[in-house]
């Protein structure tokens, strides 16, 4: 594989364009709207000229049918062209941003990075799609495990009550993880924990399962949002509820949900002391 080639699986265009606009005084945007306007004029002319009588069908109906058909085809061509152009320009803009950050010496080593720093790092990774896993494992109304899964597993020789209870525990964990992440995909890399909006992936939920088995290292371009130092269960509880003296300090109550997420990820090995929470701009192989 050419080292210059990037298999981009995730791209946050909002963050990409924002960074380029601020660091490079703008970015290359697509001309899809202009293209659509031109195609729109052409289809309008075509529709108005479509007329005639065939098989006793009135010319007005004939014209409307032809016009609609031609317009739809042209719109589909325009949309396809627009999507292709978008992908090309987005990929170009990503490479452009990486080059700008390198030129301005704004890319930091992950282990030395502070909050707000840009980082570009590559490592092995693990991926969890809590939402997809929850839908597969959990029963429709959240009680027990998925009936179809249970029936399928019962047909195997190794199925027993203990295994069923383990599946129930996994289902509960995935339900809670989905609630904490709000449908985002969680990736853990060496020194980084990433929550990635599923709508910015170039793969659907089913396709994402395949890369969970990949032995290739993944690269993330992103921004450090927070550092986790000296993390343990006691410190998480203290940061949430405070010490005995200030347990009535309601200002800490806003930390409850983040602390629950932190505790969940920490207790399951998805977050380690010293990790950075990274907001991803791009993920690629």
mmCIF file of C-alpha atoms in Angstrom:
data_model
loop_
_atom_site.group_PDB
_atom_site.id
_atom_site.type_symbol
_atom_site.label_atom_id
_atom_site.label_comp_id
_atom_site.label_asym_id
_atom_site.label_seq_id
_atom_site.Cartn_x
_atom_site.Cartn_y
_atom_site.Cartn_z
ATOM 1 C CA UNK A 1 0.000 0.000 0.000
ATOM 2 C CA UNK A 2 1.304 3.465 -0.937
ATOM 3 C CA UNK A 3 2.265 5.321 2.252
ATOM 4 C CA UNK A 4 0.663 8.468 0.814
ATOM 5 C CA UNK A 5 -2.725 6.765 0.601
ATOM 6 C CA UNK A 6 -5.100 7.274 3.515
ATOM 7 C CA UNK A 7 -8.099 5.021 4.053
ATOM 8 C CA UNK A 8 -10.198 7.679 5.760
ATOM 9 C CA UNK A 9 -12.991 6.159 7.832
ATOM 10 C CA UNK A 10 -14.041 9.253 9.824
ATOM 11 C CA UNK A 11 -14.029 12.965 9.034
ATOM 12 C CA UNK A 12 -15.529 15.778 11.099
ATOM 13 C CA UNK A 13 -15.977 18.435 8.418
ATOM 14 C CA UNK A 14 -17.075 21.115 10.887
ATOM 15 C CA UNK A 15 -13.830 20.870 12.877
ATOM 16 C CA UNK A 16 -11.788 20.462 9.690
ATOM 17 C CA UNK A 17 -13.168 23.615 8.077
ATOM 18 C CA UNK A 18 -13.011 25.578 11.329
ATOM 19 C CA UNK A 19 -9.322 24.784 11.801
ATOM 20 C CA UNK A 20 -8.473 25.625 8.186
ATOM 21 C CA UNK A 21 -10.463 28.846 8.256
ATOM 22 C CA UNK A 22 -8.592 30.035 11.342
ATOM 23 C CA UNK A 23 -5.110 28.731 10.546
ATOM 24 C CA UNK A 24 -5.009 29.004 6.772
ATOM 25 C CA UNK A 25 -7.384 31.915 6.125
ATOM 26 C CA UNK A 26 -9.930 29.728 4.401
ATOM 27 C CA UNK A 27 -10.370 26.361 2.719
ATOM 28 C CA UNK A 28 -11.320 24.875 -0.625
ATOM 29 C CA UNK A 29 -15.081 24.435 -0.706
ATOM 30 C CA UNK A 30 -17.148 22.600 -3.278
ATOM 31 C CA UNK A 31 -19.145 24.202 -6.082
ATOM 32 C CA UNK A 32 -22.072 21.815 -5.810
ATOM 33 C CA UNK A 33 -24.711 24.521 -5.432
ATOM 34 C CA UNK A 34 -23.513 26.219 -8.593
ATOM 35 C CA UNK A 35 -23.526 22.905 -10.436
ATOM 36 C CA UNK A 36 -27.041 22.148 -9.214
ATOM 37 C CA UNK A 37 -28.272 25.552 -10.380
ATOM 38 C CA UNK A 38 -26.879 24.976 -13.866
ATOM 39 C CA UNK A 39 -28.446 21.528 -14.061
ATOM 40 C CA UNK A 40 -31.708 22.950 -12.772
ATOM 41 C CA UNK A 41 -31.897 25.391 -15.681
ATOM 42 C CA UNK A 42 -31.227 22.656 -18.183
ATOM 43 C CA UNK A 43 -33.909 20.355 -16.795
ATOM 44 C CA UNK A 44 -36.434 23.191 -16.760
ATOM 45 C CA UNK A 45 -35.903 23.807 -20.476
ATOM 46 C CA UNK A 46 -36.097 20.116 -21.256
ATOM 47 C CA UNK A 47 -39.359 19.728 -19.375
ATOM 48 C CA UNK A 48 -41.055 22.618 -21.164
ATOM 49 C CA UNK A 49 -40.123 21.271 -24.607
ATOM 50 C CA UNK A 50 -41.400 17.756 -23.967
ATOM 51 C CA UNK A 51 -44.743 17.445 -25.725
ATOM 52 C CA UNK A 52 -46.672 15.387 -28.267
ATOM 53 C CA UNK A 53 -49.413 12.775 -28.502
ATOM 54 C CA UNK A 54 -48.841 9.050 -28.312
ATOM 55 C CA UNK A 55 -51.422 6.301 -27.966
ATOM 56 C CA UNK A 56 -54.238 8.761 -27.241
ATOM 57 C CA UNK A 57 -52.465 10.281 -24.185
ATOM 58 C CA UNK A 58 -53.009 14.074 -23.980
ATOM 59 C CA UNK A 59 -49.932 16.157 -24.772
ATOM 60 C CA UNK A 60 -50.003 17.894 -21.376
ATOM 61 C CA UNK A 61 -49.796 14.590 -19.498
ATOM 62 C CA UNK A 62 -47.159 13.360 -21.920
ATOM 63 C CA UNK A 63 -45.100 16.481 -21.366
ATOM 64 C CA UNK A 64 -45.428 16.331 -17.592
ATOM 65 C CA UNK A 65 -44.328 12.730 -17.519
ATOM 66 C CA UNK A 66 -41.300 13.346 -19.723
ATOM 67 C CA UNK A 67 -40.363 16.449 -17.809
ATOM 68 C CA UNK A 68 -40.525 14.720 -14.449
ATOM 69 C CA UNK A 69 -38.513 11.760 -15.659
ATOM 70 C CA UNK A 70 -35.787 13.910 -17.220
ATOM 71 C CA UNK A 71 -35.596 16.195 -14.199
ATOM 72 C CA UNK A 72 -35.220 13.266 -11.815
ATOM 73 C CA UNK A 73 -32.443 11.697 -13.854
ATOM 74 C CA UNK A 74 -30.525 14.952 -14.114
ATOM 75 C CA UNK A 75 -30.930 15.634 -10.395
ATOM 76 C CA UNK A 76 -29.580 12.186 -9.574
ATOM 77 C CA UNK A 77 -26.574 12.799 -11.832
ATOM 78 C CA UNK A 78 -26.000 16.159 -10.169
ATOM 79 C CA UNK A 79 -26.256 14.667 -6.690
ATOM 80 C CA UNK A 80 -23.818 11.897 -7.593
ATOM 81 C CA UNK A 81 -21.386 14.432 -9.052
ATOM 82 C CA UNK A 82 -21.765 16.559 -5.934
ATOM 83 C CA UNK A 83 -20.975 13.677 -3.582
ATOM 84 C CA UNK A 84 -17.889 12.678 -5.583
ATOM 85 C CA UNK A 85 -16.645 16.259 -5.630
ATOM 86 C CA UNK A 86 -17.282 16.601 -1.904
ATOM 87 C CA UNK A 87 -15.187 13.529 -1.065
ATOM 88 C CA UNK A 88 -12.282 14.730 -3.214
ATOM 89 C CA UNK A 89 -12.281 18.216 -1.690
ATOM 90 C CA UNK A 90 -12.708 16.945 1.864
ATOM 91 C CA UNK A 91 -9.743 14.598 1.459
ATOM 92 C CA UNK A 92 -7.702 17.432 -0.033
ATOM 93 C CA UNK A 93 -8.633 19.711 2.859
ATOM 94 C CA UNK A 94 -7.568 17.078 5.401
ATOM 95 C CA UNK A 95 -4.120 16.758 3.826
ATOM 96 C CA UNK A 96 -3.948 20.538 3.620
ATOM 97 C CA UNK A 97 -4.710 20.913 7.349
ATOM 98 C CA UNK A 98 -2.073 18.344 8.341
ATOM 99 C CA UNK A 99 0.520 20.187 6.233
ATOM 100 C CA UNK A 100 -0.463 23.559 7.740
ATOM 101 C CA UNK A 101 -0.212 22.195 11.291
ATOM 102 C CA UNK A 102 3.224 20.730 10.548
ATOM 103 C CA UNK A 103 4.460 23.962 8.954
ATOM 104 C CA UNK A 104 3.271 26.012 11.925
ATOM 105 C CA UNK A 105 4.667 23.397 14.347
ATOM 106 C CA UNK A 106 1.288 23.032 16.018
ATOM 107 C CA UNK A 107 1.229 19.229 16.159
ATOM 108 C CA UNK A 108 2.204 17.943 19.588
ATOM 109 C CA UNK A 109 3.294 14.551 20.825
ATOM 110 C CA UNK A 110 0.334 12.942 22.569
ATOM 111 C CA UNK A 111 2.191 12.182 25.814
ATOM 112 C CA UNK A 112 3.390 15.812 26.073
ATOM 113 C CA UNK A 113 0.161 17.449 24.930
ATOM 114 C CA UNK A 114 -1.931 19.891 26.928
ATOM 115 C CA UNK A 115 -5.640 20.602 26.700
ATOM 116 C CA UNK A 116 -6.437 22.387 23.441
ATOM 117 C CA UNK A 117 -3.394 21.032 21.573
ATOM 118 C CA UNK A 118 -3.590 19.446 18.128
ATOM 119 C CA UNK A 119 -2.255 15.886 18.064
ATOM 120 C CA UNK A 120 -1.521 13.376 15.308
ATOM 121 C CA UNK A 121 -0.832 9.913 16.663
ATOM 122 C CA UNK A 122 -0.886 6.317 15.439
ATOM 123 C CA UNK A 123 -1.345 3.146 17.491
ATOM 124 C CA UNK A 124 -3.260 -0.086 17.882
ATOM 125 C CA UNK A 125 -6.856 0.450 18.877
ATOM 126 C CA UNK A 126 -10.049 -1.094 20.200
ATOM 127 C CA UNK A 127 -13.513 -0.021 19.099
ATOM 128 C CA UNK A 128 -16.910 -0.310 20.783
ATOM 129 C CA UNK A 129 -20.222 0.640 19.225
ATOM 130 C CA UNK A 130 -22.430 0.629 22.330
ATOM 131 C CA UNK A 131 -25.612 1.462 20.415
ATOM 132 C CA UNK A 132 -25.250 -1.318 17.854
ATOM 133 C CA UNK A 133 -24.161 -3.842 20.508
ATOM 134 C CA UNK A 134 -27.080 -2.877 22.727
ATOM 135 C CA UNK A 135 -29.539 -3.404 19.880
ATOM 136 C CA UNK A 136 -28.082 -6.854 19.161
ATOM 137 C CA UNK A 137 -27.809 -8.067 22.765
ATOM 138 C CA UNK A 138 -30.709 -6.478 24.627
ATOM 139 C CA UNK A 139 -34.354 -7.449 24.653
ATOM 140 C CA UNK A 140 -36.712 -5.025 22.946
ATOM 141 C CA UNK A 141 -37.977 -3.575 26.224
ATOM 142 C CA UNK A 142 -34.627 -3.709 28.002
ATOM 143 C CA UNK A 143 -35.352 -6.802 30.117
ATOM 144 C CA UNK A 144 -32.866 -9.617 29.603
ATOM 145 C CA UNK A 145 -31.287 -10.497 26.276
ATOM 146 C CA UNK A 146 -32.576 -10.384 22.729
ATOM 147 C CA UNK A 147 -35.069 -13.225 22.185
ATOM 148 C CA UNK A 148 -33.662 -14.095 18.752
ATOM 149 C CA UNK A 149 -30.132 -14.239 20.154
ATOM 150 C CA UNK A 150 -31.301 -16.386 23.071
ATOM 151 C CA UNK A 151 -33.087 -18.852 20.781
ATOM 152 C CA UNK A 152 -30.047 -19.104 18.522
ATOM 153 C CA UNK A 153 -27.662 -19.644 21.445
ATOM 154 C CA UNK A 154 -29.938 -22.291 22.983
ATOM 155 C CA UNK A 155 -29.318 -24.390 19.889
ATOM 156 C CA UNK A 156 -25.608 -24.588 20.733
ATOM 157 C CA UNK A 157 -24.222 -27.298 23.013
ATOM 158 C CA UNK A 158 -22.437 -24.905 25.359
ATOM 159 C CA UNK A 159 -25.472 -22.820 26.325
ATOM 160 C CA UNK A 160 -26.354 -22.837 30.022
ATOM 161 C CA UNK A 161 -27.766 -20.571 32.717
ATOM 162 C CA UNK A 162 -24.359 -19.185 33.676
ATOM 163 C CA UNK A 163 -23.617 -18.215 30.094
ATOM 164 C CA UNK A 164 -27.057 -16.621 29.799
ATOM 165 C CA UNK A 165 -26.373 -14.520 32.908
ATOM 166 C CA UNK A 166 -23.058 -13.401 31.414
ATOM 167 C CA UNK A 167 -24.858 -12.297 28.260
ATOM 168 C CA UNK A 168 -27.357 -10.386 30.406
ATOM 169 C CA UNK A 169 -24.493 -8.580 32.167
ATOM 170 C CA UNK A 170 -22.989 -7.674 28.796
ATOM 171 C CA UNK A 171 -26.366 -6.427 27.581
ATOM 172 C CA UNK A 172 -26.783 -4.227 30.678
ATOM 173 C CA UNK A 173 -23.270 -2.840 30.232
ATOM 174 C CA UNK A 174 -23.912 -2.039 26.571
ATOM 175 C CA UNK A 175 -27.226 -0.365 27.466
ATOM 176 C CA UNK A 176 -25.505 1.798 30.072
ATOM 177 C CA UNK A 177 -22.586 2.534 27.737
ATOM 178 C CA UNK A 178 -25.019 3.609 25.027
ATOM 179 C CA UNK A 179 -26.735 5.916 27.504
ATOM 180 C CA UNK A 180 -23.385 7.432 28.529
ATOM 181 C CA UNK A 181 -22.037 7.882 25.003
ATOM 182 C CA UNK A 182 -25.350 8.911 23.385
ATOM 183 C CA UNK A 183 -24.757 6.685 20.376
ATOM 184 C CA UNK A 184 -21.157 7.786 19.755
ATOM 185 C CA UNK A 185 -18.487 5.245 18.845
ATOM 186 C CA UNK A 186 -15.760 4.754 21.462
ATOM 187 C CA UNK A 187 -12.172 4.120 20.396
ATOM 188 C CA UNK A 188 -9.294 3.507 22.761
ATOM 189 C CA UNK A 189 -5.741 4.015 21.538
ATOM 190 C CA UNK A 190 -2.421 4.105 23.360
ATOM 191 C CA UNK A 191 -2.828 7.155 25.596
ATOM 192 C CA UNK A 192 -6.101 8.359 24.078
ATOM 193 C CA UNK A 193 -9.820 7.778 24.530
ATOM 194 C CA UNK A 194 -11.986 9.003 21.666
ATOM 195 C CA UNK A 195 -15.739 9.490 21.329
ATOM 196 C CA UNK A 196 -16.575 9.772 17.633
ATOM 197 C CA UNK A 197 -19.946 10.877 16.243
ATOM 198 C CA UNK A 198 -21.268 7.948 14.203
ATOM 199 C CA UNK A 199 -22.709 10.310 11.558
ATOM 200 C CA UNK A 200 -19.176 11.373 10.561
ATOM 201 C CA UNK A 201 -18.034 7.846 9.725
ATOM 202 C CA UNK A 202 -17.761 6.723 6.117
ATOM 203 C CA UNK A 203 -18.878 3.253 7.182
ATOM 204 C CA UNK A 204 -22.222 2.133 8.554
ATOM 205 C CA UNK A 205 -22.603 0.352 11.899
ATOM 206 C CA UNK A 206 -22.401 -3.076 10.321
ATOM 207 C CA UNK A 207 -19.242 -2.239 8.376
ATOM 208 C CA UNK A 208 -17.616 -0.792 11.489
ATOM 209 C CA UNK A 209 -17.723 -4.222 13.119
ATOM 210 C CA UNK A 210 -15.224 -5.493 10.556
ATOM 211 C CA UNK A 211 -12.489 -3.020 11.524
ATOM 212 C CA UNK A 212 -12.801 -4.080 15.177
ATOM 213 C CA UNK A 213 -10.818 -7.162 14.088
ATOM 214 C CA UNK A 214 -8.185 -5.165 12.203
ATOM 215 C CA UNK A 215 -4.572 -5.591 13.288
ATOM 216 C CA UNK A 216 -3.578 -2.371 11.533
ATOM 217 C CA UNK A 217 -2.739 0.671 13.641
ATOM 218 C CA UNK A 218 -5.062 3.640 13.211
ATOM 219 C CA UNK A 219 -4.152 7.337 13.037
ATOM 220 C CA UNK A 220 -6.137 10.116 14.679
ATOM 221 C CA UNK A 221 -5.873 13.828 13.994
ATOM 222 C CA UNK A 222 -7.641 15.627 16.790
ATOM 223 C CA UNK A 223 -7.706 18.104 19.648
ATOM 224 C CA UNK A 224 -6.985 17.214 23.280
ATOM 225 C CA UNK A 225 -10.069 18.094 25.313
ATOM 226 C CA UNK A 226 -8.974 16.840 28.738
ATOM 227 C CA UNK A 227 -6.190 14.993 30.546
ATOM 228 C CA UNK A 228 -6.802 12.246 33.102
ATOM 229 C CA UNK A 229 -4.093 12.248 35.758
ATOM 230 C CA UNK A 230 -4.054 10.234 38.970
ATOM 231 C CA UNK A 231 -7.369 8.662 38.056
ATOM 232 C CA UNK A 232 -8.922 6.105 40.416
ATOM 233 C CA UNK A 233 -12.374 5.352 41.792
ATOM 234 C CA UNK A 234 -11.770 7.373 44.988
ATOM 235 C CA UNK A 235 -10.708 10.476 43.050
ATOM 236 C CA UNK A 236 -13.725 10.182 40.754
ATOM 237 C CA UNK A 237 -16.108 10.035 43.732
ATOM 238 C CA UNK A 238 -14.298 12.922 45.438
ATOM 239 C CA UNK A 239 -14.514 15.092 42.322
ATOM 240 C CA UNK A 240 -18.228 14.363 42.091
ATOM 241 C CA UNK A 241 -19.482 14.444 45.676
ATOM 242 C CA UNK A 242 -16.626 16.332 47.311
ATOM 243 C CA UNK A 243 -15.170 15.536 50.724
ATOM 244 C CA UNK A 244 -17.251 15.076 53.861
ATOM 245 C CA UNK A 245 -16.917 18.768 54.676
ATOM 246 C CA UNK A 246 -18.251 20.073 51.392
ATOM 247 C CA UNK A 247 -20.614 17.272 50.344
ATOM 248 C CA UNK A 248 -23.407 19.855 50.227
ATOM 249 C CA UNK A 249 -21.496 21.816 47.563
ATOM 250 C CA UNK A 250 -24.006 21.615 44.707
ATOM 251 C CA UNK A 251 -21.525 23.058 42.199
ATOM 252 C CA UNK A 252 -19.972 19.600 41.905
ATOM 253 C CA UNK A 253 -23.240 17.936 40.917
ATOM 254 C CA UNK A 254 -22.647 18.876 37.287
ATOM 255 C CA UNK A 255 -19.752 16.398 37.329
ATOM 256 C CA UNK A 256 -21.971 13.410 38.106
ATOM 257 C CA UNK A 257 -22.628 12.194 34.542
ATOM 258 C CA UNK A 258 -19.034 12.773 33.300
ATOM 259 C CA UNK A 259 -17.783 11.009 36.443
ATOM 260 C CA UNK A 260 -20.077 8.036 35.829
ATOM 261 C CA UNK A 261 -18.739 7.775 32.277
ATOM 262 C CA UNK A 262 -15.183 8.068 33.569
ATOM 263 C CA UNK A 263 -15.796 5.391 36.216
ATOM 264 C CA UNK A 264 -17.412 3.060 33.678
ATOM 265 C CA UNK A 265 -14.573 3.379 31.174
ATOM 266 C CA UNK A 266 -11.875 3.233 33.873
ATOM 267 C CA UNK A 267 -13.282 0.121 35.560
ATOM 268 C CA UNK A 268 -13.480 -1.739 32.231
ATOM 269 C CA UNK A 269 -10.006 -0.759 30.998
ATOM 270 C CA UNK A 270 -11.294 1.566 28.276
ATOM 271 C CA UNK A 271 -9.695 4.517 30.068
ATOM 272 C CA UNK A 272 -6.349 4.584 31.855
ATOM 273 C CA UNK A 273 -4.684 7.106 34.116
ATOM 274 C CA UNK A 274 -2.791 9.601 31.977
ATOM 275 C CA UNK A 275 -5.036 9.133 28.931
ATOM 276 C CA UNK A 276 -6.227 12.133 26.964
ATOM 277 C CA UNK A 277 -9.805 12.603 25.866
ATOM 278 C CA UNK A 278 -9.390 13.537 22.206
ATOM 279 C CA UNK A 279 -11.987 15.163 19.953
ATOM 280 C CA UNK A 280 -11.309 13.577 16.552
ATOM 281 C CA UNK A 281 -11.066 15.539 13.322
ATOM 282 C CA UNK A 282 -10.114 12.506 11.244
ATOM 283 C CA UNK A 283 -9.462 8.798 11.681
ATOM 284 C CA UNK A 284 -7.664 6.832 8.990
ATOM 285 C CA UNK A 285 -5.487 3.805 8.264
#
